Amino acid sequence: MLKFDEQKQLDSVNGALALRKEIESIVDGICNKGYKNICWLGIGGTYASSLQAEVHMKERSAINFFVENAAEYITTGNKRVGKGTVVVISSVTGSTKEMIDGVKKAKEAGAEVIGFVDYPDTELAKMADYLVSYPKNEQLKFFMTADRFMYNAGEFDEYNELYAELDAHLAQGLAEVEKSADELGERLARKHMNDSIHYFVGAGNQYGATYSYAMCYWEEQHWIRTKSIHSAEFFHGMFEIIDRDTAVTVFVGEDSQRELSERVANFLPRICANYNIIDTKDYELKGISEKFRGHLSHLLMRVITSRIDVHLEKLNCHPMEIRRYYRQLDY
Amino acid sequence: MLKFDEQKQLDSVNGALALRKEIESIVDGICNKGYKNICWLGIGGTYASSLQAEVHMKERSAINFFVENAAEYITTGNKRVGKGTVVVISSVTGSTKEMIDGVKKAKEAGAEVIGFVDYPDTELAKMADYLVSYPKNEQLKFFMTADRFMYNAGEFDEYNELYAELDAHLAQGLAEVEKSADELGERLARKHMNDSIHYFVGAGNQYGATYSYAMCYWEEQHWIRTKSIHSAEFFHGMFEIIDRDTAVTVFVGEDSQRELSERVANFLPRICANYNIIDTKDYELKGISEKFRGHLSHLLMRVITSRIDVHLEKLNCHPMEIRRYYRQLDY
């Protein structure tokens, strides 16, 4: 299978899950001394992951939490960020300018920072009050953090049950999903490799996936134009430009907002003949209880779309590493 | 001038400003008995206006406030909405399904609702605890509400000064902006009437304008494809698909996030030869102090873009009233 190293994938996910002890110790320490609110701070892809953490927490939590875009925070500020605020960030490079400035501002306001930074020797890593350094798996790190905060707040009784299942089955489960999605990935890549624009629609923890898959993968790495739209908003304007040949892909997950995307998926065939529905429900996750699947839909979607990526990259002879402008120019 | 009735515009804005006594009495009553938080609830265009109210309040307020998309609220819920919550909504028709369901749910949770509903005899109007019924000017209504809450919280000392200026000068000022933008409107409409896709970029209180202008006007009313993107996010993926001929319009306002859009405007000429910068700073607003202009940028932008609309409608022989699908089908 193209660009797929099963053992590497298993090790990556299991290694991320093994961070849990470290995360629990950090979060428990914060909860013991008390905190005022949680600010998920991001930009670009990490902003999208923050949106996923936010909708995940909304389902069950009364904790005071919110998302901030780093560039907006730097310019407009947010009076809720201050002493007692826990800022959670993630960064691969540890050098994104807006994130450095945002963290600096939050710390000056009195906030503490939990930093998931892949490289420990970077500026962002050094600014974190609590540093966890391990590559990739950003969403898993964020969800483990959110879950521990909710568990400590008495809002997540199934915490231990969930993570026992994940420790035992998630890595292999995701690898199996990835393998079984390869054919779909190749088919969609072939069908859409020449698209002039492609629409992605999703809701719940799939909205962040929709937003970042469109922008950080198709636009940034494949140089194909996209628009991403929340399923809730689809019927309030955007759908007027869809006709028979418009390329549309709907991400359907299994969390509380599933019905919003199902509504789009059910309607599309009436007005469009060039759509795809990717429904995480069609993929088995052995060993994981039904009730936890909604919790994990975005992780399934990520490994499914990764199969589109590898085929698109090959078919379009467009290595995903290259950038036209990003970090190539001053701006 | 095409489709422009100056007296009607003046009356419309002045009539909206005259709602202030009614709004003050509602907000003062709520503040006197106390409240827990403010929830701006919307969908589609009213969701975009809610985002504008949110960023406007963020600049100066420590009040606990947030935005909810009605469809997301119905499905995922929000534990912060309950007794003591003030939900603020706006609706022209008073019959949008998601809004009716959202308001119902919020009221069941114990919230009180301030409703700006154009038609008083509609379901949404009847559900409002406090009803203000006056056509159009949604953003002005929202900002007057937000400003009064902030004034009562001691966060907006210039309240009386601002509204004295608006009462005296806003309506005429906006009419003058609209007239002076007509030539630009016609030029942009001619230049972009055949676009296969058009990108709109904006930040601050222009982001809601960007999002809704792209979706509720070009997509819904002109049937032209768009993507809207926050200026903060432009450099984090999307800009990779911009080349010489890509149609891009940047909305530059005068609030705290102006620099984010200026950054895009300054960079664009290096990679694109088909862009437009619309900067509210280029338009005079007689009688309005410099310090209040940021506060009003989105109102200026709205009258400026309305001149693009009327010319686009005529040039493309596409009446803005027609819809392909919206309320034409069951979905």
XYZ file of C-alpha atoms in Angstrom:
662
model
C 0.000 0.000 0.000
C 1.340 3.383 -1.048
C 3.213 5.299 1.674
C 1.876 3.181 4.510
C 4.052 1.742 7.247
C 1.713 -0.065 9.599
C 4.198 -0.528 12.417
C 5.140 3.135 12.325
C 1.469 4.129 12.534
C 0.821 1.788 15.445
C 3.856 3.081 17.312
C 2.868 6.682 16.668
C -0.644 6.320 18.079
C 0.381 4.103 20.972
C 3.174 6.493 21.851
C 0.680 9.367 21.916
C -1.702 7.407 24.139
C 1.227 6.679 26.460
C 1.520 10.432 27.083
C -1.593 10.146 29.186
C 0.241 9.722 32.504
C 2.174 12.912 31.798
C -0.973 14.785 30.756
C -2.903 13.549 33.779
C -0.168 14.691 36.115
C -0.162 18.170 34.520
C -3.958 18.556 34.488
C -4.407 17.122 37.977
C -1.830 19.561 39.297
C -3.667 22.469 37.707
C -7.037 21.279 38.978
C -5.652 20.860 42.487
C -4.462 24.412 42.687
C -7.571 25.692 40.803
C -8.052 27.515 37.505
C -10.520 30.022 36.056
C -10.932 28.952 32.456
C -9.336 27.101 29.529
C -8.281 28.835 26.322
C -7.532 26.685 23.262
C -5.160 28.889 21.289
C -4.254 28.115 17.697
C -3.791 29.324 14.142
C -4.372 27.544 10.831
C -4.373 23.783 11.454
C -3.987 24.134 15.216
C -6.913 26.560 15.267
C -8.970 23.850 13.542
C -7.922 21.314 16.178
C -8.923 23.818 18.851
C -12.395 24.023 17.312
C -12.601 20.234 17.575
C -11.664 20.303 21.262
C -14.265 23.024 21.822
C -17.192 21.147 20.251
C -16.086 17.974 22.031
C -16.223 19.721 25.406
C -19.502 21.484 24.626
C -21.250 18.135 24.468
C -20.708 17.491 28.142
C -18.963 20.265 30.009
C -19.933 23.351 31.997
C -16.271 24.332 32.406
C -15.540 27.849 31.193
C -13.567 27.253 27.993
C -13.179 28.972 24.645
C -11.109 29.081 21.472
C -8.890 31.949 20.408
C -7.207 32.464 17.071
C -3.662 33.568 17.927
C -3.546 36.467 15.445
C -6.922 37.756 16.612
C -5.874 37.447 20.217
C -2.699 39.442 19.605
C -4.622 42.299 17.987
C -8.013 42.394 19.719
C -7.135 40.694 22.992
C -9.544 38.811 25.199
C -10.285 40.066 28.674
C -11.140 36.552 29.801
C -7.478 35.514 29.453
C -5.655 36.291 32.689
C -4.573 34.856 36.007
C -6.133 31.407 36.338
C -6.388 30.846 32.582
C -4.945 27.617 31.210
C -3.834 28.160 27.614
C -3.448 24.949 25.600
C -1.371 25.059 22.418
C 0.118 22.665 19.907
C 2.899 23.262 17.413
C 5.086 21.111 15.220
C 7.805 23.623 14.412
C 7.613 25.601 17.650
C 8.370 28.739 15.654
C 5.044 30.071 14.298
C 5.206 33.814 14.839
C 1.572 34.418 15.774
C 1.714 31.602 18.324
C 4.879 32.949 19.938
C 3.350 36.420 20.214
C 0.034 35.015 21.440
C 1.636 32.887 24.149
C 3.799 35.820 25.206
C 0.715 38.029 25.577
C -1.236 35.378 27.481
C 1.644 34.798 29.880
C 1.982 38.523 30.474
C -1.712 38.536 31.354
C -1.008 35.854 33.966
C -2.030 32.673 32.118
C -0.258 29.317 32.363
C 0.518 27.367 29.208
C 0.321 23.662 28.428
C 2.406 23.252 25.292
C 2.404 20.255 22.990
C 5.433 21.089 20.901
C 6.996 18.436 18.714
C 10.524 19.824 19.027
C 11.556 20.593 22.629
C 14.397 22.901 21.682
C 12.243 25.624 20.119
C 11.010 29.023 21.256
C 7.421 27.911 21.873
C 8.544 24.828 23.782
C 10.662 26.972 26.080
C 7.722 29.283 26.805
C 5.427 26.489 27.979
C 4.879 26.126 31.708
C 4.088 22.479 31.069
C 5.762 20.952 28.033
C 4.814 17.685 26.358
C 7.077 16.890 23.447
C 6.057 14.084 21.123
C 5.520 14.135 17.344
C 2.117 14.327 15.617
C -1.276 13.159 17.007
C -2.311 16.694 17.873
C -6.006 15.920 18.200
C -5.410 12.968 20.457
C -3.261 15.141 22.731
C -5.956 17.843 22.854
C -8.760 15.367 23.543
C -6.777 13.623 26.290
C -6.273 17.024 27.918
C -9.934 18.013 27.565
C -11.093 14.632 28.851
C -8.936 14.834 31.960
C -10.236 18.307 32.784
C -13.814 17.043 32.363
C -13.097 13.898 34.377
C -11.739 15.995 37.236
C -14.845 18.208 37.030
C -17.048 15.133 37.469
C -18.353 15.400 33.910
C -16.824 12.284 32.391
C -17.417 9.145 34.442
C -16.484 6.872 31.549
C -12.962 8.232 31.359
C -11.184 5.112 32.569
C -13.372 2.827 30.501
C -12.752 4.884 27.362
C -8.996 5.031 27.739
C -8.699 1.349 28.593
C -10.362 0.655 25.243
C -8.214 3.175 23.405
C -4.968 1.852 24.904
C -5.910 -1.666 23.862
C -7.527 -1.091 20.462
C -7.267 2.404 18.969
C -3.934 2.119 17.162
C -4.778 -1.165 15.452
C -8.329 0.012 14.790
C -7.160 3.143 12.996
C -4.608 1.140 10.991
C -7.387 -1.185 9.830
C -9.565 1.783 8.852
C -6.678 3.251 6.899
C -6.137 0.006 5.018
C -9.790 -0.434 4.204
C -10.052 3.192 2.989
C -7.268 2.877 0.452
C -9.521 1.932 -2.425
C -11.870 4.845 -1.665
C -8.868 7.141 -1.443
C -7.614 6.141 -4.880
C -11.092 6.390 -6.407
C -11.741 9.883 -5.047
C -8.270 11.092 -5.995
C -8.788 9.894 -9.575
C -12.273 11.410 -9.735
C -11.243 14.817 -8.416
C -7.593 15.273 -9.419
C -8.528 17.944 -11.987
C -11.182 19.782 -9.969
C -11.232 23.549 -10.421
C -12.830 23.786 -6.983
C -13.967 21.236 -4.422
C -16.476 21.802 -1.623
C -16.051 20.117 1.762
C -18.963 20.059 4.214
C -18.936 18.843 7.826
C -20.173 19.435 11.384
C -19.315 18.655 14.998
C -15.774 17.402 15.460
C -15.725 16.967 11.667
C -15.985 20.709 11.130
C -12.395 21.284 12.209
C -11.488 18.328 9.983
C -13.387 19.845 7.070
C -11.836 23.260 7.538
C -8.279 22.004 7.918
C -8.501 19.254 5.300
C -9.675 21.793 2.727
C -7.172 24.473 3.680
C -4.102 22.690 5.059
C -4.181 19.732 2.653
C -5.913 20.492 -0.649
C -5.046 24.179 -0.792
C -1.670 24.179 0.919
C -0.289 20.793 -0.087
C -2.123 19.893 -3.318
C -2.742 23.438 -4.630
C -6.362 22.618 -5.420
C -9.030 25.211 -4.653
C -11.625 24.427 -2.017
C -14.340 25.888 0.093
C -15.215 24.384 3.449
C -18.565 25.019 5.027
C -20.292 23.928 8.222
C -23.225 21.601 7.553
C -25.382 23.928 9.677
C -24.667 26.776 7.274
C -24.917 24.821 4.024
C -28.622 25.550 3.617
C -28.219 29.251 4.381
C -26.675 30.500 1.177
C -23.853 28.333 -0.071
C -25.966 25.583 -1.597
C -27.334 27.963 -4.239
C -24.126 27.561 -6.284
C -24.287 23.759 -6.372
C -25.351 22.191 -9.646
C -25.036 18.815 -11.328
C -21.275 18.962 -11.789
C -20.144 20.715 -8.607
C -17.647 18.596 -6.668
C -18.816 18.216 -3.069
C -17.625 15.917 -0.301
C -19.561 15.592 2.960
C -17.773 14.350 6.079
C -20.320 12.553 8.265
C -19.242 11.765 11.813
C -20.945 10.099 14.754
C -21.080 12.822 17.389
C -24.003 15.028 18.427
C -24.022 16.945 15.143
C -24.280 13.880 12.906
C -27.822 14.809 11.867
C -26.696 18.174 10.483
C -24.413 16.424 7.997
C -26.937 13.682 7.279
C -29.353 16.409 6.230
C -26.832 17.640 3.660
C -26.033 14.101 2.533
C -29.710 13.292 2.062
C -30.415 16.441 0.088
C -27.386 16.511 -2.207
C -28.453 13.769 -4.656
C -31.441 15.902 -5.691
C -29.272 18.712 -7.015
C -25.819 17.240 -7.640
C -24.307 14.261 -9.451
C -20.697 14.794 -8.423
C -20.785 14.359 -4.656
C -19.191 11.984 -2.155
C -20.310 11.042 1.326
C -17.612 9.818 3.676
C -19.339 8.374 6.725
C -17.162 7.136 9.581
C -19.987 4.766 10.529
C -19.045 2.613 7.537
C -15.739 1.718 9.189
C -15.282 -0.856 11.897
C -13.306 -0.018 15.018
C -12.767 -3.375 16.690
C -12.808 -3.309 20.484
C -14.244 0.198 20.770
C -17.733 0.557 22.262
C -20.456 2.092 20.143
C -20.924 4.923 22.644
C -17.341 6.142 22.170
C -17.326 6.218 18.381
C -18.592 9.811 18.140
C -15.674 10.801 20.319
C -13.266 9.379 17.735
C -14.914 10.230 14.383
C -12.366 12.911 13.548
C -9.493 10.452 14.026
C -11.129 8.000 11.631
C -11.719 10.748 9.081
C -8.083 11.784 9.294
C -6.768 8.329 8.369
C -9.423 7.993 5.641
C -8.529 11.322 4.012
C -4.837 10.500 4.284
C -5.497 7.804 1.665
C -6.933 10.420 -0.695
C -3.794 12.491 -0.136
C -1.239 9.860 -1.050
C -3.036 8.989 -4.283
C -3.674 12.606 -5.222
C -0.024 13.380 -4.658
C 1.017 10.588 -7.000
C -1.612 11.170 -9.702
C -0.993 14.916 -9.841
C 2.797 14.546 -9.648
C 2.707 17.124 -6.890
C 4.860 16.303 -3.852
C 3.005 17.373 -0.737
C 6.149 18.903 0.764
C 6.418 21.778 -1.654
C 5.102 25.268 -0.931
C 4.755 28.203 -3.262
C 4.801 30.928 -0.651
C 4.603 29.515 2.896
C 7.903 30.301 4.606
C 9.414 30.884 1.141
C 8.855 34.625 1.257
C 8.654 37.352 3.846
C 5.098 38.501 4.429
C -28.013 56.321 -9.296
C -29.193 52.758 -9.787
C -31.595 51.469 -7.107
C -30.784 54.211 -4.627
C -33.395 56.197 -2.765
C -31.506 58.544 -0.492
C -34.473 59.601 1.621
C -35.456 55.978 2.199
C -31.910 55.142 3.322
C -31.788 58.107 5.685
C -35.158 57.210 7.178
C -34.158 53.579 7.580
C -30.965 54.316 9.518
C -32.478 57.135 11.571
C -35.444 54.935 12.432
C -33.077 52.220 13.617
C -31.120 54.681 15.747
C -34.410 55.853 17.241
C -34.907 52.335 18.640
C -32.247 53.167 21.176
C -34.671 54.296 23.899
C -36.509 50.981 23.575
C -33.262 48.989 23.617
C -31.920 50.929 26.598
C -35.060 50.288 28.553
C -34.855 46.536 27.844
C -31.129 46.236 28.608
C -31.324 48.451 31.708
C -34.167 46.316 33.037
C -32.122 43.155 32.520
C -29.025 44.701 34.109
C -31.024 45.883 37.107
C -32.314 42.415 37.890
C -28.951 40.838 36.965
C -27.885 38.298 34.341
C -25.239 35.585 33.984
C -24.120 35.819 30.372
C -25.087 36.915 26.858
C -25.546 34.468 23.989
C -25.650 35.830 20.440
C -27.642 33.182 18.592
C -27.840 33.102 14.814
C -27.638 31.099 11.612
C -26.414 32.103 8.154
C -26.433 35.894 7.892
C -27.543 36.403 11.497
C -24.728 34.117 12.658
C -22.325 36.410 10.771
C -23.805 39.465 12.522
C -23.383 37.649 15.846
C -19.688 37.179 15.069
C -19.449 40.932 14.502
C -21.081 41.686 17.844
C -18.693 39.228 19.498
C -15.484 40.749 18.147
C -16.841 44.225 18.904
C -17.401 43.287 22.550
C -14.079 41.478 22.832
C -12.239 44.721 22.256
C -13.454 46.197 25.512
C -15.599 43.889 27.601
C -15.095 41.366 30.383
C -18.786 40.418 30.299
C -19.348 36.688 29.813
C -20.645 36.497 26.224
C -20.432 34.053 23.355
C -21.861 33.172 19.946
C -23.889 30.088 19.163
C -24.938 28.784 15.771
C -28.596 27.825 16.171
C -28.302 24.437 14.434
C -25.241 23.523 16.484
C -26.935 24.629 19.666
C -29.975 22.468 18.923
C -27.856 19.367 18.405
C -24.854 19.744 20.720
C -26.321 22.134 23.284
C -24.337 24.522 25.418
C -24.297 24.115 29.172
C -23.598 27.806 29.618
C -27.090 28.649 28.337
C -29.528 28.593 31.263
C -31.184 30.730 33.891
C -29.637 34.187 33.710
C -28.654 33.891 30.068
C -29.731 36.696 27.738
C -30.145 35.327 24.225
C -30.065 37.965 21.483
C -31.493 37.098 18.081
C -32.430 38.804 14.848
C -34.698 37.601 12.074
C -36.378 39.139 9.071
C -38.953 36.453 8.362
C -39.454 35.272 11.935
C -39.861 31.750 10.601
C -36.371 30.215 10.251
C -36.702 26.690 11.586
C -33.334 26.398 13.309
C -33.908 29.713 15.065
C -37.345 28.696 16.316
C -35.969 25.412 17.671
C -32.927 27.144 19.155
C -34.962 29.794 20.940
C -37.348 27.127 22.215
C -34.448 25.136 23.648
C -32.840 28.204 25.236
C -36.105 29.249 26.843
C -36.640 25.751 28.203
C -33.168 26.018 29.748
C -34.303 29.213 31.491
C -32.881 31.905 29.204
C -34.599 35.185 28.334
C -34.706 36.351 24.735
C -34.273 39.781 23.187
C -35.722 39.424 19.702
C -35.210 41.818 16.816
C -37.800 40.459 14.431
C -38.866 42.509 11.421
C -42.416 41.149 11.374
C -44.143 41.194 14.794
C -46.797 38.680 13.858
C -44.444 35.713 13.428
C -43.535 32.698 15.518
C -40.100 34.001 16.541
C -41.505 37.403 17.440
C -44.062 35.801 19.710
C -41.379 33.775 21.498
C -39.267 36.808 22.410
C -39.449 38.028 25.997
C -38.454 41.450 24.711
C -39.483 42.212 21.136
C -38.165 45.027 18.969
C -39.814 45.095 15.590
C -38.300 47.316 12.929
C -37.053 46.418 9.434
C -33.394 45.917 8.473
C -30.308 47.448 10.182
C -29.541 44.215 12.014
C -25.957 45.121 12.867
C -26.900 48.515 14.221
C -29.497 46.855 16.473
C -26.929 44.316 17.719
C -24.262 46.935 18.348
C -26.692 49.223 20.190
C -27.564 46.289 22.429
C -23.933 45.313 23.010
C -22.950 48.927 23.689
C -25.666 49.386 26.296
C -24.634 46.231 28.125
C -21.019 47.446 28.121
C -22.032 50.942 29.184
C -23.953 49.532 32.135
C -20.926 47.411 33.038
C -18.781 50.537 33.168
C -16.822 49.500 30.087
C -17.958 52.152 27.648
C -17.704 55.694 28.991
C -18.002 57.225 25.525
C -21.460 55.767 24.986
C -23.374 59.064 25.084
C -20.772 60.855 23.011
C -20.835 58.113 20.366
C -24.602 57.974 20.026
C -24.959 61.754 19.956
C -22.669 61.685 16.922
C -24.494 58.765 15.320
C -27.915 60.321 15.834
C -26.713 63.518 14.216
C -24.498 62.226 11.415
C -24.564 58.479 10.730
C -27.473 58.278 8.304
C -26.228 61.093 6.076
C -22.650 59.877 6.392
C -23.535 56.389 5.174
C -25.599 57.812 2.314
C -22.590 59.883 1.208
C -20.351 56.792 1.378
C -22.844 54.872 -0.711
C -22.938 57.589 -3.349
C -19.183 57.922 -3.518
C -18.778 54.129 -3.805
C -21.016 53.778 -6.829
C -18.225 54.101 -9.351
C -16.145 51.493 -7.527
C -19.191 49.228 -7.371
C -19.727 49.391 -11.106
C -16.035 48.891 -11.864
C -15.746 45.820 -9.613
C -18.994 44.355 -10.928
C -17.770 44.708 -14.516
C -14.366 43.262 -13.666
C -15.710 40.227 -11.817
C -19.092 39.461 -13.380
C -17.748 36.313 -15.023
C -15.569 35.045 -12.175
C -15.527 31.277 -11.735
C -14.620 31.866 -8.093
C -13.930 34.946 -6.014
C -12.029 35.107 -2.724
C -13.037 37.512 0.032
C -10.646 38.196 2.911
C -11.343 40.193 6.071
C -10.836 40.458 9.842
C -12.349 42.020 12.951
C -15.879 43.282 12.432
C -15.188 42.843 8.708
C -14.917 39.076 9.087
C -18.658 38.681 9.565
C -19.060 41.030 6.596
C -16.664 38.924 4.524
C -18.358 35.660 5.456
C -21.884 36.889 4.851
C -21.110 38.978 1.771
C -19.524 35.946 0.111
C -22.237 33.499 1.168
C -25.463 35.485 1.484
C -24.871 37.810 -1.473
C -22.553 36.374 -4.134
C -23.450 32.723 -3.592
C -27.086 33.027 -2.601
C -28.178 36.068 -4.602
C -25.739 36.246 -7.537
C -24.955 32.516 -7.858
C -21.231 33.206 -8.100
C -18.810 30.934 -6.261
C -16.758 32.361 -3.425
C -14.524 31.479 -0.577
C -14.282 33.738 2.451
C -11.311 33.547 4.751
C -10.212 35.361 7.872
C -7.154 37.542 7.258
C -5.503 35.811 10.224
C -5.802 32.468 8.448
C -4.876 33.630 4.944
C -1.173 32.906 5.445
C -1.820 29.472 6.940
C -2.754 27.484 3.866
C -5.218 29.257 1.647
C -2.795 31.635 -0.036
C -1.011 28.739 -1.752
C -3.743 28.612 -4.412
C -3.487 32.277 -5.335
C -1.774 33.091 -8.590
C -1.688 35.986 -11.041
C -5.296 35.654 -12.172
C -7.044 34.659 -8.948
C -9.833 37.098 -8.060
C -9.359 38.323 -4.483
C -10.998 41.165 -2.600
C -9.729 42.256 0.806
C -12.051 44.137 3.155
C -9.940 46.437 5.324
C -11.659 47.994 8.322
C -10.496 50.311 11.071
C -10.938 48.288 14.239
C -8.323 46.450 16.304
C -7.718 43.823 13.601
C -6.969 46.281 10.814
C -3.313 45.236 10.718
C -4.222 41.631 9.944
C -5.953 42.708 6.726
C -3.271 45.262 5.894
C -0.771 42.429 5.989
C -2.776 40.580 3.332
C -3.272 43.757 1.296
C 0.447 44.519 1.364
C 1.459 41.006 0.336
C -1.092 40.349 -2.407
C 0.491 42.490 -5.181
C 3.573 40.248 -5.102
C 1.632 37.156 -6.148
C -1.600 38.377 -7.748
C -2.671 40.836 -10.432
C -6.418 40.456 -10.025
C -7.034 41.735 -6.504
C -9.031 44.606 -4.970
C -8.570 46.323 -1.644
C -11.641 48.002 -0.194
C -10.502 50.137 2.719
C -13.155 51.940 4.745
C -10.494 54.525 5.653
C -10.804 55.921 2.118
C -14.349 57.103 2.850
C -15.254 60.217 4.762
C -17.823 60.069 7.574
C -18.585 63.695 8.298
C -19.295 64.509 11.940
C -18.009 61.194 13.288
C -14.880 61.259 15.457
C -11.835 59.348 14.308
C -11.915 57.164 17.450
C -15.360 55.790 16.577
C -14.653 54.860 12.973
C -13.456 51.329 13.797
C -16.750 50.796 15.555
C -18.586 51.528 12.299
C -16.358 49.975 9.614
C -18.753 47.119 8.937
C -21.612 49.570 8.274
C -19.486 51.443 5.761
C -18.488 48.199 4.067
C -22.124 47.151 3.785
C -23.147 50.261 1.858
C -20.023 50.037 -0.304
C -20.658 46.404 -1.272
C -24.325 47.175 -1.898
C -23.099 49.224 -4.894
C -21.302 46.173 -6.279
C -24.543 44.215 -5.869
C -26.819 46.515 -7.833
C -24.418 46.666 -10.773
C -23.681 42.938 -10.715
C -27.400 42.231 -10.724
C -27.908 44.386 -13.789
C -24.832 43.273 -15.719
C -25.486 39.579 -15.124
C -29.250 39.894 -15.754
C -29.746 38.012 -12.516
C -32.422 39.472 -10.210
C -31.215 39.172 -6.624
C -34.615 37.964 -5.443
C -34.492 34.588 -7.152
C -33.394 31.412 -5.412
C -32.665 28.031 -6.900
C -33.284 25.967 -3.796
C -33.750 28.140 -0.700
C -37.320 27.706 0.489
C -38.139 26.311 -2.974
C -37.710 22.707 -1.900
C -38.064 20.651 1.233
C -34.729 19.767 2.747
